[in-house]
Short mmCIF file of C-alpha atoms (C1' of nucleotides) in Angstrom, two decimals:
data_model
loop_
_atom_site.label_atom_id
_atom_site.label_comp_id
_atom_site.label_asym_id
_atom_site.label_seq_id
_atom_site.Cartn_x
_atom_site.Cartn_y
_atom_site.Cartn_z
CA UNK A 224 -14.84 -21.82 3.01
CA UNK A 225 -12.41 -18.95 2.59
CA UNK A 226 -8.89 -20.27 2.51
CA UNK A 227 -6.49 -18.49 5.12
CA UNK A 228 -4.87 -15.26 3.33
CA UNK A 229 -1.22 -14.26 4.40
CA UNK A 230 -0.87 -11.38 6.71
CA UNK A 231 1.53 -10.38 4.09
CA UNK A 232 -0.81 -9.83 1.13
CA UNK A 233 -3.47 -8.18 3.60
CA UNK A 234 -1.01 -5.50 4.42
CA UNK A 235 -0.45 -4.72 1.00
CA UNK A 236 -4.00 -4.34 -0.20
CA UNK A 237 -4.25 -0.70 1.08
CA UNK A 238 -1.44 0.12 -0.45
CA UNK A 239 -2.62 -1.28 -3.67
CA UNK A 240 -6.00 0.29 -2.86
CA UNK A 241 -3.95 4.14 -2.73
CA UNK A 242 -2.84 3.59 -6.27
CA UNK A 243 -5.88 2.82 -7.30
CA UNK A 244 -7.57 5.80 -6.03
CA UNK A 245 -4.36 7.61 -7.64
CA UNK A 246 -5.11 6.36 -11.29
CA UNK A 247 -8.80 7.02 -10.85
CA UNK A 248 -8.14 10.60 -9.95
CA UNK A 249 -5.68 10.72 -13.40
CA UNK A 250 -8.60 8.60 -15.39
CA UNK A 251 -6.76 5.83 -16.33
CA UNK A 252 -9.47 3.18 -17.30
CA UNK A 253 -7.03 -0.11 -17.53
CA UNK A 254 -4.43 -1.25 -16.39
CA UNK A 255 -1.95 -4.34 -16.39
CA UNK A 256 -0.13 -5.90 -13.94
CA UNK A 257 2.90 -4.82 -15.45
CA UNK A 258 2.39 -1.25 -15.48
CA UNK A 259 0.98 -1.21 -12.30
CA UNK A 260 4.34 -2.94 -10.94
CA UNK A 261 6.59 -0.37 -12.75
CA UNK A 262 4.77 2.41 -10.70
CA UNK A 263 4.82 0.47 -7.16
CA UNK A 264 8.30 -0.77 -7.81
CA UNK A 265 6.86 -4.58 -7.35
CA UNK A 266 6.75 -7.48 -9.68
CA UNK A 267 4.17 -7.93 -11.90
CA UNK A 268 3.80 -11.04 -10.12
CA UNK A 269 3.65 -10.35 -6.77
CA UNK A 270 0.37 -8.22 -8.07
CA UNK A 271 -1.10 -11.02 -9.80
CA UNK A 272 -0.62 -13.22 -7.43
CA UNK A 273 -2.01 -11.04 -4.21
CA UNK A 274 -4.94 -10.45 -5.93
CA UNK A 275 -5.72 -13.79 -7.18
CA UNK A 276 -6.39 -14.40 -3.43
CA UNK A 277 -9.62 -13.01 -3.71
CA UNK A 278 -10.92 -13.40 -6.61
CA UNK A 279 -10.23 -12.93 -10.63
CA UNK A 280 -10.22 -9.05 -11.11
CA UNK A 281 -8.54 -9.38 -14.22
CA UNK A 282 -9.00 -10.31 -18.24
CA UNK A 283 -6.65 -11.61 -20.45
CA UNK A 284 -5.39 -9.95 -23.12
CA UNK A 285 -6.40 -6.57 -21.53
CA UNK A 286 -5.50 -6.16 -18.04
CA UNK A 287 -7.57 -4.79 -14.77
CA UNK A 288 -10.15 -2.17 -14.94
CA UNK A 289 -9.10 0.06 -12.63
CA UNK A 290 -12.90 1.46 -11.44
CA UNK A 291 -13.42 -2.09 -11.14
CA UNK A 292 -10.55 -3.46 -9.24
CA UNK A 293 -10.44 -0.25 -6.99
CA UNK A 294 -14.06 -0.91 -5.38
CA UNK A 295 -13.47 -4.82 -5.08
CA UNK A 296 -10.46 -3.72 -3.31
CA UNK A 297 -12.22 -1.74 -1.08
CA UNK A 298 -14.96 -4.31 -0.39
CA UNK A 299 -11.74 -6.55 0.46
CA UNK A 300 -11.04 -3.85 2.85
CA UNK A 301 -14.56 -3.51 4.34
CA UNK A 302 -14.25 0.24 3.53
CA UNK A 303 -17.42 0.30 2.00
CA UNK A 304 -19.75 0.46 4.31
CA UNK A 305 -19.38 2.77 7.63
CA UNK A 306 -17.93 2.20 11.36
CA UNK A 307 -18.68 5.02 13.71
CA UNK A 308 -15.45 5.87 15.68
CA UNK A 309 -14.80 7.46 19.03
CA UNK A 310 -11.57 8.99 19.84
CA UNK A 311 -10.62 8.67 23.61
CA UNK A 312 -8.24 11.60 24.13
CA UNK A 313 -9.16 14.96 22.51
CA UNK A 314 -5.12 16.70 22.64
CA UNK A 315 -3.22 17.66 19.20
CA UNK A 316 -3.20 13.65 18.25
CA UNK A 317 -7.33 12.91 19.05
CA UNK A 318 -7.98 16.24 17.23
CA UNK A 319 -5.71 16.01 14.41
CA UNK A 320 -7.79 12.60 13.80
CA UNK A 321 -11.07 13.93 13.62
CA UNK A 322 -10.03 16.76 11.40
CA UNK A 323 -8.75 13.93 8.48
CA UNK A 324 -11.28 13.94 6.21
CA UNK A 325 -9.37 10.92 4.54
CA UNK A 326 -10.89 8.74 6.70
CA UNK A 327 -15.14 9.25 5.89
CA UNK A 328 -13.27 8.14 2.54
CA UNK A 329 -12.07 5.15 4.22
CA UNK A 330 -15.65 4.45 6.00
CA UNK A 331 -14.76 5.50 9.22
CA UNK A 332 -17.09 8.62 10.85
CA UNK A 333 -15.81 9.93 13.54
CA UNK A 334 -19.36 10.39 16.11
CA UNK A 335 -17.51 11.88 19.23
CA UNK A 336 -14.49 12.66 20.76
CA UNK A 337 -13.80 12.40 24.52
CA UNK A 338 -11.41 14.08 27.44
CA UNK A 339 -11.01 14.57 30.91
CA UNK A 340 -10.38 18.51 30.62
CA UNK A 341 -13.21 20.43 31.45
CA UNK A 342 -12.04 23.11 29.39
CA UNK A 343 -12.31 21.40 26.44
CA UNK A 344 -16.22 20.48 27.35
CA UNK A 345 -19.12 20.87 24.35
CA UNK A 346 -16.08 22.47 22.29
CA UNK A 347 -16.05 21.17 18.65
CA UNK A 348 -13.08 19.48 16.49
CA UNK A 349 -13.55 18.92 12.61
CA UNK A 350 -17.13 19.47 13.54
CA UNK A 351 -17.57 16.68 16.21
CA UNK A 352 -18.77 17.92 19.74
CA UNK A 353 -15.95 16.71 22.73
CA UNK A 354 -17.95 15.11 25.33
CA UNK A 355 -16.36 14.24 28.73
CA UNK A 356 -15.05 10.79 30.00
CA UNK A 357 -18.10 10.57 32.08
CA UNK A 358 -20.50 11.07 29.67
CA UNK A 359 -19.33 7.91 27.54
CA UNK A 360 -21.19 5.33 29.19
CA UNK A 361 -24.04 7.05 28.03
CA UNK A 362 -23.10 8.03 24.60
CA UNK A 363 -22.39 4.23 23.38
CA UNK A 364 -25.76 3.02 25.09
CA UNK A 365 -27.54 5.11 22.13
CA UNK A 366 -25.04 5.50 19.84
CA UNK A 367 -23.62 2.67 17.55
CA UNK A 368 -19.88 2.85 17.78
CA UNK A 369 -17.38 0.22 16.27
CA UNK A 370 -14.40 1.42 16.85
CA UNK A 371 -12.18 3.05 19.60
CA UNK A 372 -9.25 5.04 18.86
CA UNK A 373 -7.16 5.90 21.69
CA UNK A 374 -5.30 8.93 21.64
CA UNK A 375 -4.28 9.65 25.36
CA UNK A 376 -0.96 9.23 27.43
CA UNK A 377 0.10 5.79 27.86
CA UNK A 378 -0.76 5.88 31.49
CA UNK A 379 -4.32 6.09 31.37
CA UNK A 380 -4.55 4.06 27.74
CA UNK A 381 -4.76 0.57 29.30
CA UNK A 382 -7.49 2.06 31.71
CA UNK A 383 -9.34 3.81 28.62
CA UNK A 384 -8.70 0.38 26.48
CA UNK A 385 -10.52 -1.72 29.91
CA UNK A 386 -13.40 0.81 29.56
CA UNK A 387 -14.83 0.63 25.75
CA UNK A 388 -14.15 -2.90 26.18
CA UNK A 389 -16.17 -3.35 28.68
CA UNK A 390 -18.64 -1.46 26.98
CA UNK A 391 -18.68 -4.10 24.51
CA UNK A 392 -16.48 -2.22 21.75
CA UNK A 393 -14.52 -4.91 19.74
CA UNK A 394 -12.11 -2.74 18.02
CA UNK A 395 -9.53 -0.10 18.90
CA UNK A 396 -6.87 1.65 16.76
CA UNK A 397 -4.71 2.53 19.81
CA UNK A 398 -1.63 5.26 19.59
CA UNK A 399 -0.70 4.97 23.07
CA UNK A 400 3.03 2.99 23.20
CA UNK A 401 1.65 0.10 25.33
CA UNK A 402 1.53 -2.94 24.85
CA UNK A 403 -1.15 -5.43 26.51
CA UNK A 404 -3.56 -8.59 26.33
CA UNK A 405 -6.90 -8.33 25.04
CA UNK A 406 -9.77 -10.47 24.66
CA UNK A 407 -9.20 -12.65 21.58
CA UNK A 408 -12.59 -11.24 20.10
CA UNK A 409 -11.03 -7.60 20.23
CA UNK A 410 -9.46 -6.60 17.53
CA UNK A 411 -6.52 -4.15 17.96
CA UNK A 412 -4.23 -1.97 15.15
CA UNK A 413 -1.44 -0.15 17.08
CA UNK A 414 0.29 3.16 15.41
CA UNK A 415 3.47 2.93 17.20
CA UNK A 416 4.94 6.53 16.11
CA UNK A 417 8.22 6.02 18.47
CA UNK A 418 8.95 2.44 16.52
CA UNK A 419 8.66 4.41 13.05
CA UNK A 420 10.94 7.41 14.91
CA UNK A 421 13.42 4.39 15.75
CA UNK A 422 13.48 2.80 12.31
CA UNK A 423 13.96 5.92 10.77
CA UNK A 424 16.90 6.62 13.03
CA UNK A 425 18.36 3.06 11.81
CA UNK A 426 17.82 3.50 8.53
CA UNK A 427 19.89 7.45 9.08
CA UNK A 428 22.48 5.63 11.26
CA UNK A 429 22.61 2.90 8.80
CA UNK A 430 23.60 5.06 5.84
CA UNK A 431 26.34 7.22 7.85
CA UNK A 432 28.17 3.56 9.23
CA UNK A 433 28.05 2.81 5.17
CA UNK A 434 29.68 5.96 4.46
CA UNK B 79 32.58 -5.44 6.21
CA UNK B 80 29.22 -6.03 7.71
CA UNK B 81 27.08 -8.65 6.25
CA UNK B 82 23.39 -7.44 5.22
CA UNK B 83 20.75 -7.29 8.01
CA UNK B 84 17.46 -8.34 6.83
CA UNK B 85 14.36 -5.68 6.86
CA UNK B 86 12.10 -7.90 9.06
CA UNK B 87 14.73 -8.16 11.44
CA UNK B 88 15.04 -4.49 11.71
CA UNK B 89 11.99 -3.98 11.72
CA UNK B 90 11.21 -5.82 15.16
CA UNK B 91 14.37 -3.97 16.75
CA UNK B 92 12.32 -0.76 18.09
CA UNK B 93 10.10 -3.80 19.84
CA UNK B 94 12.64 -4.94 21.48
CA UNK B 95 14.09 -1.58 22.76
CA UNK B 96 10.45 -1.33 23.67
CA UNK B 97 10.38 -4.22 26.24
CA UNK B 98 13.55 -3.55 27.27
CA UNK B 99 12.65 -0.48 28.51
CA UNK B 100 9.84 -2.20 30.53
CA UNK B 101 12.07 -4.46 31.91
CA UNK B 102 14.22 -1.67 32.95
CA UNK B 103 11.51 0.09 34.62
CA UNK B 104 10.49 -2.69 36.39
CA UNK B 105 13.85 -2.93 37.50
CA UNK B 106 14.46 -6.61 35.61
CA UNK B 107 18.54 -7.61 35.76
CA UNK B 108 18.81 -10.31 33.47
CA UNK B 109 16.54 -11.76 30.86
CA UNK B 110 16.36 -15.83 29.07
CA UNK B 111 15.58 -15.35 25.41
CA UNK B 112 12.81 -18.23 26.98
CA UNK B 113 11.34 -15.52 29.01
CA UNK B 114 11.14 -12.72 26.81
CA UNK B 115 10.22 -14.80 24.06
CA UNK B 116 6.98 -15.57 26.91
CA UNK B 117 6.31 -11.95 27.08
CA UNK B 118 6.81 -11.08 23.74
CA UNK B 119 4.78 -13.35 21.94
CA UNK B 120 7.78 -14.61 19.40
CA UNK B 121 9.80 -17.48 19.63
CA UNK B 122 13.18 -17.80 22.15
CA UNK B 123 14.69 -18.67 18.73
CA UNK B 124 13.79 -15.65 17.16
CA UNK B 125 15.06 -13.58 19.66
CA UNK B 126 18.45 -15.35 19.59
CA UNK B 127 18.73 -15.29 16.07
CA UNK B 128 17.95 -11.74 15.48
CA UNK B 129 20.03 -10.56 18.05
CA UNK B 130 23.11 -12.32 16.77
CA UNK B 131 22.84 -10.68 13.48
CA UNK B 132 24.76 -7.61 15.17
CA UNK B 133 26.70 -9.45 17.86
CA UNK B 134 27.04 -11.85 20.90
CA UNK B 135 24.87 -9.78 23.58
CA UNK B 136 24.37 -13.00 26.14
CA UNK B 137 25.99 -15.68 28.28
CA UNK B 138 25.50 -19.18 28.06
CA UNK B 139 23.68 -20.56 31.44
CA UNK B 140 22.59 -17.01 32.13
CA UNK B 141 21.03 -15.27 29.72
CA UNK B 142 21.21 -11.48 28.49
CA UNK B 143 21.67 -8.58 30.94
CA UNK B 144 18.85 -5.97 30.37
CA UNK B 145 20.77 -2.85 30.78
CA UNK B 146 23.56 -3.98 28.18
CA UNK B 147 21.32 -5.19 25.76
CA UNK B 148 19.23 -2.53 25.97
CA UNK B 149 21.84 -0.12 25.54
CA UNK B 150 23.43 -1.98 22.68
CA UNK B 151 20.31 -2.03 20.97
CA UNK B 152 19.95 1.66 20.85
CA UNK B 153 23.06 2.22 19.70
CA UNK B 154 22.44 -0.24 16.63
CA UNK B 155 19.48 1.94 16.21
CA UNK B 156 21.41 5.07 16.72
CA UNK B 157 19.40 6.66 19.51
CA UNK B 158 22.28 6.79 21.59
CA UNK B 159 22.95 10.07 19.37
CA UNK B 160 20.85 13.65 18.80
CA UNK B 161 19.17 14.12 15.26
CA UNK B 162 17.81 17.72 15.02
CA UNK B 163 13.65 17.60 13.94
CA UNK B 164 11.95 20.15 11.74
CA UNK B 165 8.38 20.16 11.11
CA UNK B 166 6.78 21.46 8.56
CA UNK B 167 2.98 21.73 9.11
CA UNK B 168 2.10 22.80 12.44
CA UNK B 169 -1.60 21.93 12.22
CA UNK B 170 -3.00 19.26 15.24
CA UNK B 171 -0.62 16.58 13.96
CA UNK B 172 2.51 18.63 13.66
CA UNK B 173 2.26 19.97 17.41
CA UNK B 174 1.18 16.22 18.43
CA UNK B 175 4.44 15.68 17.37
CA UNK B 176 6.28 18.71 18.80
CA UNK B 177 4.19 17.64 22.42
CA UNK B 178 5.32 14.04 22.73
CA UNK B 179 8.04 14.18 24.90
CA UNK B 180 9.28 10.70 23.84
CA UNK B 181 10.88 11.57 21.14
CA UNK B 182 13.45 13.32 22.93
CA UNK B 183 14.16 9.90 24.57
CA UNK B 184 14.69 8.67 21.72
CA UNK B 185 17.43 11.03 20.80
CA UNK B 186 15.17 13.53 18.26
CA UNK B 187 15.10 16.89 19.42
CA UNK B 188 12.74 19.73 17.77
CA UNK B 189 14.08 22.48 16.70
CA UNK B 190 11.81 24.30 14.97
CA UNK B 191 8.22 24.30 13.51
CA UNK B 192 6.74 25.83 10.28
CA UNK B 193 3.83 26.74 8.73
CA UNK B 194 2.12 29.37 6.21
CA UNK B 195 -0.32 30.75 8.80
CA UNK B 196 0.47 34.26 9.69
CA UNK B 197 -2.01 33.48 12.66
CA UNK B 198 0.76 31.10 14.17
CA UNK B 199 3.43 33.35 13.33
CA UNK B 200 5.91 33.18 17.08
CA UNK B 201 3.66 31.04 18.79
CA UNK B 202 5.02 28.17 20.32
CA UNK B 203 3.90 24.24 20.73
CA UNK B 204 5.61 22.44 23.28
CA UNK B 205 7.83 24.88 23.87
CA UNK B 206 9.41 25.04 20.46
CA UNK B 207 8.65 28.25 18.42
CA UNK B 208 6.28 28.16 15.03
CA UNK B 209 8.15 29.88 12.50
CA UNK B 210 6.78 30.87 8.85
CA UNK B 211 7.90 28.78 5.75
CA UNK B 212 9.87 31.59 3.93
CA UNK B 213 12.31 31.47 6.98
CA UNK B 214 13.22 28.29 6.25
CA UNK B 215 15.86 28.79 4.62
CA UNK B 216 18.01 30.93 6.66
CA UNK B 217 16.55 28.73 9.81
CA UNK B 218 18.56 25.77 7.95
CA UNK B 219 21.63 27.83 7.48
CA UNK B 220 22.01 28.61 11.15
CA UNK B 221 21.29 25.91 12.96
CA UNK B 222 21.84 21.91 11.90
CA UNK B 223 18.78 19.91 10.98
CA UNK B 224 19.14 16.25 9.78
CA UNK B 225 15.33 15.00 10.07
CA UNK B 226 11.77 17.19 7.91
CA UNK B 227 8.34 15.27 9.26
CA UNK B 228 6.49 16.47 7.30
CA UNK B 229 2.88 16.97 8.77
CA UNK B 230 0.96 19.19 5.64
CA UNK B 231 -1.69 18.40 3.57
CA UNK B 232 -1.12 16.08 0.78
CA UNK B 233 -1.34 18.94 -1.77
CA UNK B 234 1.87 20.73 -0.38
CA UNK B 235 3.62 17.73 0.82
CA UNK B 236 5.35 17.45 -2.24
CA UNK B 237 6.71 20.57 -2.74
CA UNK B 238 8.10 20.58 0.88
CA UNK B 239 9.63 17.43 0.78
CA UNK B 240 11.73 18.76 -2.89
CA UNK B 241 12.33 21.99 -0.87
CA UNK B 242 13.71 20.32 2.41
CA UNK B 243 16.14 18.37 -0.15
CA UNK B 244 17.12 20.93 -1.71
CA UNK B 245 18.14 22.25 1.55
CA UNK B 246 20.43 19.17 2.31
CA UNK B 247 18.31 17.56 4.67
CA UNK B 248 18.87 13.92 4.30
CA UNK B 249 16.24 11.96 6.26
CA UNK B 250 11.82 12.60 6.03
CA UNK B 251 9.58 11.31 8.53
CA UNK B 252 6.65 11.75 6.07
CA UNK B 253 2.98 11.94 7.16
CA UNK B 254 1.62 12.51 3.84
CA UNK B 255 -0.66 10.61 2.04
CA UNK B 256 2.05 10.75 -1.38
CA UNK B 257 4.20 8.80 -2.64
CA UNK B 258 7.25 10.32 -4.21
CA UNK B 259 10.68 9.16 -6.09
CA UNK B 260 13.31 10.40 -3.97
CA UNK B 261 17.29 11.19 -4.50
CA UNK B 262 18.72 7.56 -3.02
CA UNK B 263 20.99 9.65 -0.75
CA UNK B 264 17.44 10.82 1.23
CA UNK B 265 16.22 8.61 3.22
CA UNK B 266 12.10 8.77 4.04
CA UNK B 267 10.26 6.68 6.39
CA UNK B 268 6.46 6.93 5.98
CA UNK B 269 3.82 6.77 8.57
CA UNK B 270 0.72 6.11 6.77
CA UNK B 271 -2.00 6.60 8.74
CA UNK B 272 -5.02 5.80 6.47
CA UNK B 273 -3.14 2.40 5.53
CA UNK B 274 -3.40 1.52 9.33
CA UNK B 275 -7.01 2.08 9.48
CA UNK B 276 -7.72 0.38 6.24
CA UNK B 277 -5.73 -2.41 8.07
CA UNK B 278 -7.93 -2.59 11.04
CA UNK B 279 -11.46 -1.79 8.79
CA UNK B 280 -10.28 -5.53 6.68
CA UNK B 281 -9.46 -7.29 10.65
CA UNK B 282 -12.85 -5.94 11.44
CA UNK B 283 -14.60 -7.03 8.39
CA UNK B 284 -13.05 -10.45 8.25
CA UNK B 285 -13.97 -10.81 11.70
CA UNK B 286 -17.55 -10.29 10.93
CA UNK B 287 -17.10 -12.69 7.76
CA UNK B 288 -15.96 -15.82 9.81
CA UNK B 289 -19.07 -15.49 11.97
"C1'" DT C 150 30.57 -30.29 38.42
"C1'" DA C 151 25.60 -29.97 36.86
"C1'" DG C 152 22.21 -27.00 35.06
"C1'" DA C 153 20.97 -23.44 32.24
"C1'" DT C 154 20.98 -21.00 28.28
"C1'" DT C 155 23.32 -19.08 24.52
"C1'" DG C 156 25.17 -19.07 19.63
"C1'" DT C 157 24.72 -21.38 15.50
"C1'" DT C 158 23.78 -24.99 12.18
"C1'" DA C 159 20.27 -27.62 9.93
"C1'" DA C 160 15.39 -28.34 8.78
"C1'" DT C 161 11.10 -26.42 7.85
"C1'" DC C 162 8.03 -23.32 6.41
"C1'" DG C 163 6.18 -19.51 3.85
"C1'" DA C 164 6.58 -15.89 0.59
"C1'" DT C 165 8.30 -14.22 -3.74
"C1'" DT C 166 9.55 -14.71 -8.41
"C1'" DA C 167 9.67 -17.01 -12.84
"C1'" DA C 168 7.51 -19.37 -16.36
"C1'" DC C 169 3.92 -20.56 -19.30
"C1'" DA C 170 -0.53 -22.48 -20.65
"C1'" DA C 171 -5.11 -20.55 -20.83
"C1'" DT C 172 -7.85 -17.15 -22.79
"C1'" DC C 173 -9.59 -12.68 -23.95
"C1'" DT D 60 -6.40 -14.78 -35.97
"C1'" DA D 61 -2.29 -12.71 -33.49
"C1'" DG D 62 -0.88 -10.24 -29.55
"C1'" DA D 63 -1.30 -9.27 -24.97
"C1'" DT D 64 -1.84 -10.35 -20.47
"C1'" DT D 65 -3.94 -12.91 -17.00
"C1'" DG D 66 -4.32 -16.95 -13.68
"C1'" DT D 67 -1.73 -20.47 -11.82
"C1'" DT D 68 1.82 -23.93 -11.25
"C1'" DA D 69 6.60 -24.75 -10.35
"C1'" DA D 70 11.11 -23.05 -8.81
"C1'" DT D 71 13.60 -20.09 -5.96
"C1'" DC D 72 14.56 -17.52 -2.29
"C1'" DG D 73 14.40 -15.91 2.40
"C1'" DA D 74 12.76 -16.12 6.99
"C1'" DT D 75 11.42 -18.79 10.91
"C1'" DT D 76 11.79 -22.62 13.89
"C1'" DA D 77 14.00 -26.62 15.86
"C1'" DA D 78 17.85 -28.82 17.59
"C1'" DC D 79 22.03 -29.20 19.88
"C1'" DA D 80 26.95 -28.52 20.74
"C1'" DA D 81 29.48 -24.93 23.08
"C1'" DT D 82 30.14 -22.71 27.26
"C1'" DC D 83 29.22 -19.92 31.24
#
DNA sequence: TAGATTGTTAATCGATTAACAATC
DNA sequence: TAGATTGTTAATCGATTAACAATC
């Protein structure tokens, strides 16, 4: 039924989605494409057009309601309703994720986080208990959880990313700088932090060789 | 003199580098654009074209030795030189940061943390000392610093990132959820974290939606 | 030399922008 | 109704892929 939407447009629909949130906070009630494109430095068409993907958000003659267009954005998104994450790997990364309170905005509750240190066992980060590796077996047989993120060295990621799969977990926002094959059901969003490191480095590089 | 690279070209660079690195590790000679192009998941013809925006790194009837190309590419990236790190914010995420000993591989080098907790005051994260904001300034004055990540709460993000500026740092590695105009001299690459999960909440939704 | 594989041009494909009729 | 602004088609632009001559 649903005609195939460009990768393109779906990474720009968070982005879209941040703005939003920004104009509800300043309680703007409207606003038109070409506003909007002034403040995202985008054309007012590129807006229009992304959008009309989905649906028509919009009225003639007056523009988008922003209350409006901001939760059919985030039905787009799926951040409406909740996914219980795990994170795999409880060091500065794994806890500096479950302290973001961002993301219970965003849908995603973080149920339990997970490590092989035994010093860090029944100790709490932004108020979720850190269970060991062997207890997580366990923990997903009663506990719903949607989503893995994986937030341990590189060499034990593939291992980690083997194990929730197995235990029939069909997502995973991985942060470890590996790359591998999945089943095609699973669903993977990478966070490479050394590719972002290297682009900036271009873009610093870039400027001096202009100079 | 040199023609314009395109963004989605530089973009897939750090990839490259990436498998290159493998390659190296596994102790791989010489690469065909038809093989990496197998491992990579892009086309042969991709490869060859991209590379050739910045020069002629192969040889007919043999293909591209990994060492040389892999060294070429991180100059054109400009990790072949040091850029001195600051970060401001040494909450989990700021000292993930300071701990990931990949960066330094990649030619960043921390030099210094900061944060307005007296309770961090001289304490050190991967071996790097936590010094309080109001040093900043004289910190910047003695020792050379051409990269801020800036790892704070949204709230104060701001006002660091016009305070590192001021300063004459040129380049922000920004982990805030903000937006902001910048000078055009500064350069800022953001990492935005919440986009990435909003990402993989609309994979996992539409996933759910075509069954 | 023959085979392999690049560098590069040409063809295709997709994404962005412009334009404007529809309509609130 | 007149003005504003969308939804949408058409035109442009850029990026990807295919093809192949050059060459190691």
């Amino acid at each position: 039924v649903d005609k195939q939407i460009s990768p393109a447009v779906i990474r720009r629909m968070p982005r879209y989605y941040r703005y939003l949130t920004e104009l509800l906070e300043e309680g703007t009630e409207r606003i038109s494409s070409g506003e909007l494109s002034r403040r995202m430095k985008v054309t007012a068409s590129q807006i229009r057009q992304d959008l009309n993907n989905f649906g028509e958000f919009g009225q003639q003659g007056y523009g988008y309601n922003v209350q409006y267009l901001h939760d059919e954005i985030g039905k787009i998104l799926g951040i409406d309703h909740t996914h219980n994450m795990i994170i795999i790997g409880s060091g500065h990364l794994g806890q500096a994720l479950a302290n973001y309170s961002n993301f219970k905005k965003r849908g995603f509750e973080v149920v339990a986080l997970f490590d092989v240190d035994p010093a860090l066992k029944g100790k709490k980060s932004g108020g979720v208990e850190i269970h060991m590796m062997e207890e997580l077996d366990e923990f997903v047989k009663s506990t719903p959880v949607h989503v893995a993120a994986l937030t341990l060295p590189k060499a034990y990621a593939r291992e980690a990313a083997e194990h929730v799969i197995a235990l029939g977990i069909k997502a995973i926002w991985n942060f470890a700088h590996m790359e591998m094959d999945l089943p095609e059901d699973v669903t993977i969003e990478s966070v490479h932090l050394s590719d972002s490191l290297m682009h900036l480095s271009y873009l610093i590089t870039d400027k001096e060789r202009q100079s």
